[in-house]
mmCIF file of C-alpha atoms and ligand atoms in Angstrom:
data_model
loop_
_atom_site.group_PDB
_atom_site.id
_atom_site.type_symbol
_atom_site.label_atom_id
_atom_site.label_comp_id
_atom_site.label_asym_id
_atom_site.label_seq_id
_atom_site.Cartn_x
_atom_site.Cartn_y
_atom_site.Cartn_z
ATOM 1 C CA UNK J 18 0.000 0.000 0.000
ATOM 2 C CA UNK J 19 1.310 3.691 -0.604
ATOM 3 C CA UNK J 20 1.346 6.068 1.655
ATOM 4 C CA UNK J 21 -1.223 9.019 1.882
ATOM 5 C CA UNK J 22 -0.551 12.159 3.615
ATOM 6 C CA UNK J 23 -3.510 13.733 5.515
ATOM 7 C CA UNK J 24 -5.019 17.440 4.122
ATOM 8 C CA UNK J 25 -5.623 20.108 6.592
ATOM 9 C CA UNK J 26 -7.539 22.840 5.069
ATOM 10 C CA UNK J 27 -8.063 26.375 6.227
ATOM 11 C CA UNK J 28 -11.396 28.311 4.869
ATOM 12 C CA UNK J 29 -13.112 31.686 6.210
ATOM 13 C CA UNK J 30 -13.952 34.825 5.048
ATOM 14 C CA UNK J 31 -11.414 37.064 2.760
ATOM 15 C CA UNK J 32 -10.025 39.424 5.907
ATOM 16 C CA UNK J 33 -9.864 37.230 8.588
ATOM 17 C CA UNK J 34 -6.873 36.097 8.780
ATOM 18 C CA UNK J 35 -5.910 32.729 6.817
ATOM 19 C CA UNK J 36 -2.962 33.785 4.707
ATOM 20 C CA UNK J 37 -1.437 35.350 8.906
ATOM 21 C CA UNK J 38 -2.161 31.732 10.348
ATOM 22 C CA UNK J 39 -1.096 29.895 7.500
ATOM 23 C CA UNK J 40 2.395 31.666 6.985
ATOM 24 C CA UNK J 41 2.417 30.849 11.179
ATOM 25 C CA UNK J 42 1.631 27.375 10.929
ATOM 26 C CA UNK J 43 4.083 26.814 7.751
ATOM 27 C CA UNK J 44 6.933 28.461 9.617
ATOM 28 C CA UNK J 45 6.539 26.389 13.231
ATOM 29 C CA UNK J 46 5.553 23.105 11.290
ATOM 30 C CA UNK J 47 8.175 22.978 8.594
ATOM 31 C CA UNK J 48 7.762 19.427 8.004
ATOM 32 C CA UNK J 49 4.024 20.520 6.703
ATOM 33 C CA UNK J 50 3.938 20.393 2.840
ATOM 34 C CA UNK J 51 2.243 24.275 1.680
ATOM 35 C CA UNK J 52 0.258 23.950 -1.122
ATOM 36 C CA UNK J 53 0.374 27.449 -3.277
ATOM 37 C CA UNK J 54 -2.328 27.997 -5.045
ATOM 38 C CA UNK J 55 -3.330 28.873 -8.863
ATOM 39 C CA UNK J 56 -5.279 32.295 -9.625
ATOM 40 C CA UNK J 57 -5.667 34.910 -12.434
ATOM 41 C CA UNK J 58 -5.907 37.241 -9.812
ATOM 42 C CA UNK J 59 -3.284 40.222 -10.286
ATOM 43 C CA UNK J 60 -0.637 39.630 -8.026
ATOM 44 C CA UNK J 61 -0.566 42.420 -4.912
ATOM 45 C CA UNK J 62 2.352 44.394 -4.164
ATOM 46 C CA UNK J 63 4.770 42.648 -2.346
ATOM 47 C CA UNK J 64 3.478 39.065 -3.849
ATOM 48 C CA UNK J 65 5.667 36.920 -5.831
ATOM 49 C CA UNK J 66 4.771 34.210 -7.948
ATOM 50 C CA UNK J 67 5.456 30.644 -6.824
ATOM 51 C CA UNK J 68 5.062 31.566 -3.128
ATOM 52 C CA UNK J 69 2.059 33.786 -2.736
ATOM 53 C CA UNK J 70 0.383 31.980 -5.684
ATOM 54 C CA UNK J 71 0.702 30.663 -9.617
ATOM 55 C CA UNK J 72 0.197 33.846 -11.294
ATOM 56 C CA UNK J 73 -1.871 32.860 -14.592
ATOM 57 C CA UNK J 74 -3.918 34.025 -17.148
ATOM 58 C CA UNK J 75 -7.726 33.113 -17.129
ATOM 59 C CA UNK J 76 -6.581 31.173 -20.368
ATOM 60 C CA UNK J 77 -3.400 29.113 -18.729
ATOM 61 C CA UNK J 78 -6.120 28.121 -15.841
ATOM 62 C CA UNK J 79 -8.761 26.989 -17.916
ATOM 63 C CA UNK J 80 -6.436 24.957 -19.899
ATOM 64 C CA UNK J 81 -5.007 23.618 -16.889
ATOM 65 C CA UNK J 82 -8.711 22.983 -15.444
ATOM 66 C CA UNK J 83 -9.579 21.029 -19.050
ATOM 67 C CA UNK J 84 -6.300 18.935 -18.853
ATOM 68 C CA UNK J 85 -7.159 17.712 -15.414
ATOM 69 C CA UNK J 86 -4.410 19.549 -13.816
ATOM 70 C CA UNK J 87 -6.639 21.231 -11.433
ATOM 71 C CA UNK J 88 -7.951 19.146 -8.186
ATOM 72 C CA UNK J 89 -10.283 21.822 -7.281
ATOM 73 C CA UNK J 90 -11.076 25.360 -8.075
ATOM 74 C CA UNK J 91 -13.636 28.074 -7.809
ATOM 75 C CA UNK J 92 -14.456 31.783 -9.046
ATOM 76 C CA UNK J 93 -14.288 34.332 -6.425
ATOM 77 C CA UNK J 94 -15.027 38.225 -7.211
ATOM 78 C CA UNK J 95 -14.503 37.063 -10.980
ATOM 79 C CA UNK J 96 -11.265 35.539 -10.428
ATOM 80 C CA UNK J 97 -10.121 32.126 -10.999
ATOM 81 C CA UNK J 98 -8.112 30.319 -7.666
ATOM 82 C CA UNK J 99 -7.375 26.437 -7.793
ATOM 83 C CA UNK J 100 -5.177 23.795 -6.313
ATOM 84 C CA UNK J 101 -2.810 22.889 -8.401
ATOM 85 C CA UNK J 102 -3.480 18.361 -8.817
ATOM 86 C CA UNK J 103 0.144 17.950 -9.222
ATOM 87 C CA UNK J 104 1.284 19.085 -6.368
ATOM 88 C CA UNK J 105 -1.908 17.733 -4.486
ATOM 89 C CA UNK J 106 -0.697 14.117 -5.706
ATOM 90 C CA UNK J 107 3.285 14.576 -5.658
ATOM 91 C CA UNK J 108 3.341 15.738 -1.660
ATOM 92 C CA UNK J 109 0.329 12.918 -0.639
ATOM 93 C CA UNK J 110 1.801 9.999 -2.610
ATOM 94 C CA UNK J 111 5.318 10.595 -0.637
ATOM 95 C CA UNK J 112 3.012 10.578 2.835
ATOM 96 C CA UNK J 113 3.475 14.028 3.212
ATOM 97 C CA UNK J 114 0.766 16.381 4.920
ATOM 98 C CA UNK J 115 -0.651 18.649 3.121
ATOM 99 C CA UNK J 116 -1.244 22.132 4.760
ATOM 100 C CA UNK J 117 -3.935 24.466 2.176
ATOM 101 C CA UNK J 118 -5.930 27.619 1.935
ATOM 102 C CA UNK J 119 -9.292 27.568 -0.033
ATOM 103 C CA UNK J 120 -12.795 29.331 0.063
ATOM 104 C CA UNK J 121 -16.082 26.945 1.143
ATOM 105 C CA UNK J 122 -16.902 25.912 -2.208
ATOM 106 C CA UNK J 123 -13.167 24.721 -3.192
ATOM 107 C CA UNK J 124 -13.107 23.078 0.725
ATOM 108 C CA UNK J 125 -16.525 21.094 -0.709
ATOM 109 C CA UNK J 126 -15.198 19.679 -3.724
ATOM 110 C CA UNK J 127 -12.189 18.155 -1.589
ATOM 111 C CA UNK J 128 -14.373 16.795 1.210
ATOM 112 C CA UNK J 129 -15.585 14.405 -1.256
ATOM 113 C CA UNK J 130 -12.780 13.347 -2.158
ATOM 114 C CA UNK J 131 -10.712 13.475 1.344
ATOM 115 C CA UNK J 132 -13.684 12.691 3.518
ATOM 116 C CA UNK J 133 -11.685 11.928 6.172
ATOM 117 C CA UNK J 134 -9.589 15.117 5.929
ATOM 118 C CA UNK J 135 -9.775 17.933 8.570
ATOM 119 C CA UNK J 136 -11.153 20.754 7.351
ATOM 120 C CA UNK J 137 -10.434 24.044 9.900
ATOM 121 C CA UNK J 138 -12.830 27.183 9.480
ATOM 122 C CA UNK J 139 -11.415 30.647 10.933
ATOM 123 C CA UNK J 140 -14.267 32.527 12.114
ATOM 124 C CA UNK J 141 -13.703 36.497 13.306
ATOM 125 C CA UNK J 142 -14.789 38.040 16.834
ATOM 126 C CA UNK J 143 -17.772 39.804 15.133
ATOM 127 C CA UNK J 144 -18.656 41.540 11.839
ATOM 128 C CA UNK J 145 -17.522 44.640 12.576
ATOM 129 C CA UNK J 146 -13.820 43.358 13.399
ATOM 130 C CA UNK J 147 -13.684 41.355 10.069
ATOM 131 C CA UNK J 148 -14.501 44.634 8.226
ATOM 132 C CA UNK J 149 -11.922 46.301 10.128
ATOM 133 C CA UNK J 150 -9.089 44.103 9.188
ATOM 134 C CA UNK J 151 -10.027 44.020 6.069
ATOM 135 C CA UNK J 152 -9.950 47.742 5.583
ATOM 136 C CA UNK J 153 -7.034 47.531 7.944
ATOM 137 C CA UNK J 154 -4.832 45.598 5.390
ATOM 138 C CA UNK J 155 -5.025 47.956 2.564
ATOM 139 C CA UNK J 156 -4.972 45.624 -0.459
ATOM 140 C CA UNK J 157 -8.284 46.243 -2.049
ATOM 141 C CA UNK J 158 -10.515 49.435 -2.901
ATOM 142 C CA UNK J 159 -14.099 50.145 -1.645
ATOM 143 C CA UNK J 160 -15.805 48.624 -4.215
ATOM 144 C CA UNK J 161 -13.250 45.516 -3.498
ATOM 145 C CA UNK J 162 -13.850 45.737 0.700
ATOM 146 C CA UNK J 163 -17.684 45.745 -0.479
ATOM 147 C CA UNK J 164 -17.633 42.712 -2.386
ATOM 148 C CA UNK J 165 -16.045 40.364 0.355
ATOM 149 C CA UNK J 166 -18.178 41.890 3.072
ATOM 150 C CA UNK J 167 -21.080 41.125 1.171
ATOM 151 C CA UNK J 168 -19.309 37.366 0.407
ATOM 152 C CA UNK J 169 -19.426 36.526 4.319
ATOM 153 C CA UNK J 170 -22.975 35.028 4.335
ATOM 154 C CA UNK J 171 -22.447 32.921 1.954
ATOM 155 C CA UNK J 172 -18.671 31.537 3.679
ATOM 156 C CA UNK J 173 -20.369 31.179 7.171
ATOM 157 C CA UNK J 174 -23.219 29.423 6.041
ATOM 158 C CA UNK J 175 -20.667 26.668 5.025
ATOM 159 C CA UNK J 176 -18.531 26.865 8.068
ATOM 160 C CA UNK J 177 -21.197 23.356 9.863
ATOM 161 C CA UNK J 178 -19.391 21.614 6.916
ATOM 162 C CA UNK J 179 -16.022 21.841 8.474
ATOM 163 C CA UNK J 180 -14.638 19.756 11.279
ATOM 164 C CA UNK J 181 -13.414 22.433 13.292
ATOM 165 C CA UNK J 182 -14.239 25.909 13.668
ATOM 166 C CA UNK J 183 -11.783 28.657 15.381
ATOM 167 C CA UNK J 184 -12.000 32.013 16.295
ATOM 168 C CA UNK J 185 -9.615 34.398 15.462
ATOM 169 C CA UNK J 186 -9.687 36.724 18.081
ATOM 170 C CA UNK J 187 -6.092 36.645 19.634
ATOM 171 C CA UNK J 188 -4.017 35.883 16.929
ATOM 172 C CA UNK J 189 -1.184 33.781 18.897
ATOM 173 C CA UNK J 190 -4.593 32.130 20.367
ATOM 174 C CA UNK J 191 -5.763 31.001 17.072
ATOM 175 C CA UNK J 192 -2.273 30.072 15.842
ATOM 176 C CA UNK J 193 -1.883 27.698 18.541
ATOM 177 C CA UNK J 194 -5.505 26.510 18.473
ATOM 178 C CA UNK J 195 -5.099 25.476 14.739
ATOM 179 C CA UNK J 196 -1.311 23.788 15.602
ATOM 180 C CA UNK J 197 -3.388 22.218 18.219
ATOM 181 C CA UNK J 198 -5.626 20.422 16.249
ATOM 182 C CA UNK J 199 -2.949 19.234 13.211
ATOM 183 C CA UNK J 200 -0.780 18.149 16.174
ATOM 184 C CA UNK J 201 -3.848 15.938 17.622
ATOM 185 C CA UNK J 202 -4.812 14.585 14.278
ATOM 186 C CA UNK J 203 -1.074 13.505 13.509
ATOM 187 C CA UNK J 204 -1.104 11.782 17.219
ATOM 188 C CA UNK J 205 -4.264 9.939 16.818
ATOM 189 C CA UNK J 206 -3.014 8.881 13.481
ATOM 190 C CA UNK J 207 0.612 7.478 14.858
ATOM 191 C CA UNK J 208 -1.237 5.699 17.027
ATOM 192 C CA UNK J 209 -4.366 3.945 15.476
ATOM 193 C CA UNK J 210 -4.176 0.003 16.347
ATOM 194 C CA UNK J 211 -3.217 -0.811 12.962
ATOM 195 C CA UNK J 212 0.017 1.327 12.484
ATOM 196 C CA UNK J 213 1.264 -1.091 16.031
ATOM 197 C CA UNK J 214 0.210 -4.595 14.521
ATOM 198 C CA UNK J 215 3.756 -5.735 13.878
ATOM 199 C CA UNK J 216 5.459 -4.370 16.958
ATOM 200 C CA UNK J 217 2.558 -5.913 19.243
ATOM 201 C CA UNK J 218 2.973 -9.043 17.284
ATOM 202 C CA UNK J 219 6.772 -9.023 17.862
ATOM 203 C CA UNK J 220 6.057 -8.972 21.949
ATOM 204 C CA UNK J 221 3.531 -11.636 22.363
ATOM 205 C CA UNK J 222 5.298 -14.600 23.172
ATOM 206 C CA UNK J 223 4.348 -18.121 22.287
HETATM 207 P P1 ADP K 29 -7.159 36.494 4.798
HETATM 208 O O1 ADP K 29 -5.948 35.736 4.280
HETATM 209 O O2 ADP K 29 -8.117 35.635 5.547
HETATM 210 O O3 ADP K 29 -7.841 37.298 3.739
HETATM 211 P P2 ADP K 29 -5.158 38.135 6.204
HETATM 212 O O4 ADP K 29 -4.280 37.087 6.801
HETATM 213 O O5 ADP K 29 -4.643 38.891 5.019
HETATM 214 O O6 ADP K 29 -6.638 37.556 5.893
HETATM 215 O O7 ADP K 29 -5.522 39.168 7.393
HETATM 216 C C1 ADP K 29 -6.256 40.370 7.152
HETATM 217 C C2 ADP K 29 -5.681 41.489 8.050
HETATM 218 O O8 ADP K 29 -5.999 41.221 9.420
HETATM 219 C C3 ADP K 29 -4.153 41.607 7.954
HETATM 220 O O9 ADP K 29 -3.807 42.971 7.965
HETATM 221 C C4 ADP K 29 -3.677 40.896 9.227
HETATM 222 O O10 ADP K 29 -2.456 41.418 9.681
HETATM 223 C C5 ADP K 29 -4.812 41.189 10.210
HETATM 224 N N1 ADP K 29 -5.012 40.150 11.253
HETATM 225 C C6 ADP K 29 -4.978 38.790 11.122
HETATM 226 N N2 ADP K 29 -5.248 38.173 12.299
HETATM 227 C C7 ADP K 29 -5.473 39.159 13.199
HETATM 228 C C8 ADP K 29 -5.803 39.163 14.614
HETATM 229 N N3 ADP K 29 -5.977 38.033 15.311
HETATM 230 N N4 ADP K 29 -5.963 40.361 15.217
HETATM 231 C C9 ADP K 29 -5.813 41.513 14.511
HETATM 232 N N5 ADP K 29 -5.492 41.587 13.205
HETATM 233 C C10 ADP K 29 -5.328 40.432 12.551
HETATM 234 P P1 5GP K 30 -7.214 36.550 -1.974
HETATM 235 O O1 5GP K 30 -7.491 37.132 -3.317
HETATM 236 O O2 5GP K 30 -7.652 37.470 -0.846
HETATM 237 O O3 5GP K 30 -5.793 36.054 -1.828
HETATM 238 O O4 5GP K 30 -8.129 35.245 -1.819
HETATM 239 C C1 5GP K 30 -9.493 35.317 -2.063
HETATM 240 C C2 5GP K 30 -10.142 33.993 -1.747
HETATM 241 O O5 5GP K 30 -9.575 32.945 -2.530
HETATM 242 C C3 5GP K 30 -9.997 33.545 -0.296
HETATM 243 O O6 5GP K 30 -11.299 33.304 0.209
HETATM 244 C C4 5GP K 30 -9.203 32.271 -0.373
HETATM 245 O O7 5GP K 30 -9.632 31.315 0.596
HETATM 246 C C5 5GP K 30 -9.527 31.769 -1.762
HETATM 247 N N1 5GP K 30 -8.501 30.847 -2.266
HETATM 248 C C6 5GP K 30 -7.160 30.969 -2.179
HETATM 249 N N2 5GP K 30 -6.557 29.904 -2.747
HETATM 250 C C7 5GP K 30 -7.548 29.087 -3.185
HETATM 251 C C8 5GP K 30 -7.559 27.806 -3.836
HETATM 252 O O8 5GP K 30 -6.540 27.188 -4.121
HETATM 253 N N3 5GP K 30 -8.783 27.295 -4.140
HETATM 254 C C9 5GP K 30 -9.953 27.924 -3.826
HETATM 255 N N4 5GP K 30 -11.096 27.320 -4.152
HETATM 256 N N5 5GP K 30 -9.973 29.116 -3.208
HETATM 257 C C10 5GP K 30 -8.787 29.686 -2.882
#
């Protein structure tokens, strides 16, 4: 049998804080595969292809999406953002977790096919704080701010999907909350009955 890696998936609303806890959780859990993501969003200053995202055209995706190179994807304020299949398969086939960052409707399409995944929703204090940060960050004009306020109905009406739900109130909180809960997956993993068959075989004596 190969090895599979487990997914642990991070969803919520654009502004609350996903791309903070992920770059957190990547640094202090190295041994975490990152999946970067595809999108023909333009990239924001400071973002550089191959780390932040895949830069591509709407054409490059769709081509990418038709050759089955694409192992989910969804349009989001009328851009295109996927996970790229290749690197889906390459870091799960070597047993590697795999640490990612979609919306709800990206998070659906791989339930069905990791159904045993864990799938982590970041939820904000309240309303007012999620608008905040978002206005806080600076990345995206009113119309822009408008757009993904209007977009959180929609996200936390999908948030009884997921396995786990966190608040991001305190960020070093919600860092260690999400750590928490890879950390007690892995564990529970390690030791299922099955992974100890051999080494409890190897003590009974006849
Ligand atoms: P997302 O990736 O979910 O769109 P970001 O990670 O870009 O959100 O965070 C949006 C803004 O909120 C950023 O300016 C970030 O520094 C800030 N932020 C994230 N978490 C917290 C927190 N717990 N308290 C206050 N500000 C936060
Ligand atoms: P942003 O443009 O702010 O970086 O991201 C906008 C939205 O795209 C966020 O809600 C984020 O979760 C989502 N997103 C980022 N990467 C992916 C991905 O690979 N697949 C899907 N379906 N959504 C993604």
């Amino acid at each position: 049998m190969s090895p599979s890696g487990q997914i642990y998936l991070l969803s919520g609303p654009p502004g609350v804080g996903k791309s903070t806890i992920a770059a957190r959780v990547r640094r202090d859990m190295p041994d975490l595969a990152y999946s970067v993501s595809l999108t023909t969003r333009p990239p924001r200053p400071g973002e550089k292809g191959g780390k932040d995202y895949y830069f591509l055209s709407r054409e490059e995706f769709l081509k990418k999406v038709e050759q089955g190179e694409v192992a989910e994807y969804a349009e989001i304020f009328g851009n295109l953002y996927g996970t790229s299949e290749k690197v889906l398969r390459a870091e799960l086939d070597q047993g590697r977790d795999l640490f990612l960052d979609t919306d709800v409707d990206g998070a659906a399409q791989l339930r069905q096919r990791f159904p045993d995944g864990v799938f982590i929703f970041l939820l904000p204090p309240n309303r007012a704080e999620l608008e905040k940060r978002l206005r806080g960050r600076g990345t995206e004009d009113e119309a822009q701010v408008t757009n993904r306020l209007a977009r959180f109905n929609y996200e936390l009406a999908a948030a009884h999907d997921y396995t786990h739900v966190v608040v991001n109130d305190d960020l070093e909180n919600a860092v260690a909350q999400v750590k928490a809960i890879i950390t007690a997956d892995r564990a529970a993993d390690q030791h299922r009955t099955e992974r100890h068959r051999e080494f409890i075989d190897s003590m009974i004596k006849e």
